[in-house]
Amino acid sequence: MPLSALRGWALAVLAALTPAERSRPYAVLQKQNLVLLGSILSALLLTIVLVAVCVYKPVRRR
């Protein structure tokens, strides 16, 4: 019985939400996608710089 009451409460909360509030999680996901893209691009840039340093100034062997 408590499970059906909880389900009814959840449905009432969802019905009370406006469409803008329902779409808010998607905006959060879009920001996460931007963070992921920034992380990938920064890792790529770091790799390019590291390769450039190794090519133009190789580690000297003794």
Coordinates of N, CA and C in Angstrom, one line a residue:
M1 N 0.8 -1.2 0.0 CA 0.0 0.0 0.0 C 0.8 1.3 0.0
P2 N 1.9 1.3 0.8 CA 2.8 2.6 0.8 C 3.4 2.8 -0.6
L3 N 3.6 1.8 -1.4 CA 4.2 2.0 -2.7 C 3.3 2.7 -3.6
S4 N 2.0 2.4 -3.6 CA 1.0 3.1 -4.4 C 0.8 4.5 -4.0
A5 N 0.9 4.8 -2.7 CA 0.8 6.2 -2.2 C 2.0 7.0 -2.7
L6 N 3.2 6.3 -2.6 CA 4.4 7.0 -3.1 C 4.3 7.3 -4.6
R7 N 3.8 6.3 -5.3 CA 3.6 6.5 -6.8 C 2.7 7.6 -7.1
G8 N 1.6 7.7 -6.4 CA 0.6 8.8 -6.5 C 1.2 10.1 -6.2
W9 N 2.0 10.2 -5.2 CA 2.7 11.5 -4.8 C 3.6 11.9 -5.9
A10 N 4.4 10.9 -6.4 CA 5.4 11.3 -7.5 C 4.6 11.8 -8.7
L11 N 3.5 11.1 -9.1 CA 2.8 11.6 -10.2 C 2.2 13.0 -10.0
A12 N 1.8 13.3 -8.8 CA 1.2 14.6 -8.5 C 2.3 15.7 -8.6
V13 N 3.5 15.3 -8.2 CA 4.6 16.3 -8.3 C 5.0 16.5 -9.7
L14 N 5.0 15.5 -10.5 CA 5.3 15.6 -11.9 C 4.3 16.4 -12.7
A15 N 3.0 16.2 -12.3 CA 1.9 17.0 -12.9 C 2.0 18.5 -12.5
A16 N 2.5 18.8 -11.4 CA 2.6 20.2 -10.9 C 3.7 20.9 -11.6
L17 N 4.7 20.2 -12.1 CA 5.9 20.9 -12.7 C 5.5 21.6 -14.0
T18 N 6.0 22.7 -14.2 CA 5.8 23.4 -15.5 C 6.7 22.8 -16.5
P19 N 6.4 23.0 -17.8 CA 7.3 22.5 -18.9 C 8.7 23.0 -18.8
A20 N 8.9 24.2 -18.4 CA 10.3 24.7 -18.2 C 11.0 24.0 -17.2
E21 N 10.4 23.6 -16.1 CA 11.1 22.9 -15.0 C 11.3 21.4 -15.5
R22 N 10.5 20.9 -16.3 CA 10.7 19.5 -16.8 C 11.9 19.5 -17.8
S23 N 12.2 20.6 -18.5 CA 13.2 20.6 -19.5 C 14.6 21.0 -18.9
R24 N 14.5 21.4 -17.6 CA 15.8 21.8 -17.0 C 16.9 20.8 -17.0
P25 N 16.6 19.5 -16.7 CA 17.7 18.5 -16.7 C 18.4 18.5 -18.0
Y26 N 17.7 18.7 -19.1 CA 18.4 18.7 -20.4 C 19.3 19.8 -20.6
A27 N 19.0 21.0 -20.0 CA 20.0 22.1 -20.0 C 21.2 21.7 -19.2
V28 N 21.0 21.1 -18.1 CA 22.2 20.6 -17.3 C 23.0 19.6 -18.1
L29 N 22.4 18.7 -18.8 CA 23.1 17.8 -19.7 C 23.9 18.5 -20.8
Q30 N 23.3 19.5 -21.3 CA 24.0 20.3 -22.4 C 25.3 20.9 -21.8
K31 N 25.2 21.4 -20.6 CA 26.4 22.0 -20.0 C 27.4 20.9 -19.7
Q32 N 27.0 19.8 -19.3 CA 27.9 18.7 -19.1 C 28.6 18.3 -20.4
N33 N 27.9 18.3 -21.5 CA 28.5 18.0 -22.8 C 29.5 19.1 -23.2
L34 N 29.3 20.3 -22.8 CA 30.3 21.4 -23.1 C 31.5 21.1 -22.2
V35 N 31.3 20.7 -21.0 CA 32.5 20.4 -20.1 C 33.3 19.2 -20.7
L36 N 32.6 18.2 -21.1 CA 33.2 17.1 -21.7 C 34.0 17.5 -23.0
L37 N 33.4 18.3 -23.8 CA 34.1 18.8 -25.0 C 35.3 19.6 -24.6
G38 N 35.2 20.4 -23.6 CA 36.4 21.2 -23.2 C 37.5 20.3 -22.6
S39 N 37.1 19.3 -21.9 CA 38.1 18.4 -21.3 C 38.8 17.7 -22.4
I40 N 38.1 17.2 -23.4 CA 38.7 16.5 -24.5 C 39.6 17.4 -25.3
L41 N 39.2 18.6 -25.6 CA 40.0 19.5 -26.4 C 41.3 19.9 -25.6
S42 N 41.2 20.1 -24.3 CA 42.3 20.5 -23.5 C 43.3 19.3 -23.4
A43 N 42.8 18.1 -23.3 CA 43.7 16.9 -23.4 C 44.4 16.8 -24.7
L44 N 43.7 17.1 -25.8 CA 44.3 17.1 -27.1 C 45.3 18.1 -27.3
L45 N 45.1 19.3 -26.8 CA 46.0 20.4 -26.9 C 47.3 20.1 -26.1
L46 N 47.1 19.5 -24.9 CA 48.3 19.1 -24.1 C 49.1 18.1 -24.8
T47 N 48.4 17.1 -25.5 CA 49.2 16.1 -26.2 C 49.9 16.7 -27.4
I48 N 49.3 17.6 -28.1 CA 50.0 18.3 -29.2 C 51.2 19.0 -28.7
V49 N 51.1 19.8 -27.6 CA 52.3 20.5 -27.1 C 53.4 19.5 -26.7
L50 N 53.0 18.5 -26.0 CA 54.0 17.5 -25.6 C 54.7 16.8 -26.8
V51 N 54.0 16.5 -27.8 CA 54.6 15.9 -29.0 C 55.5 17.0 -29.7
A52 N 55.1 18.2 -29.7 CA 55.9 19.3 -30.3 C 57.2 19.4 -29.6
V53 N 57.1 19.4 -28.2 CA 58.4 19.6 -27.4 C 59.3 18.4 -27.7
C54 N 58.7 17.2 -27.7 CA 59.6 16.0 -27.9 C 60.2 16.0 -29.3
V55 N 59.5 16.5 -30.3 CA 60.0 16.5 -31.7 C 61.1 17.6 -31.8
Y56 N 60.9 18.8 -31.3 CA 61.8 19.9 -31.5 C 63.0 19.9 -30.5
K57 N 62.8 19.2 -29.4 CA 63.8 19.2 -28.4 C 63.8 17.8 -27.8
P58 N 64.4 16.8 -28.5 CA 64.3 15.4 -28.0 C 65.1 15.3 -26.8
V59 N 64.8 14.3 -26.0 CA 65.5 13.9 -24.8 C 66.9 13.3 -25.2
R60 N 67.9 13.9 -24.7 CA 69.3 13.4 -25.0 C 69.6 12.1 -24.3
R61 N 70.1 11.2 -25.1 CA 70.5 9.9 -24.5 C 72.0 10.0 -24.2
R62 N 72.4 9.4 -23.1 CA 73.8 9.4 -22.6 C 74.5 8.2 -23.1

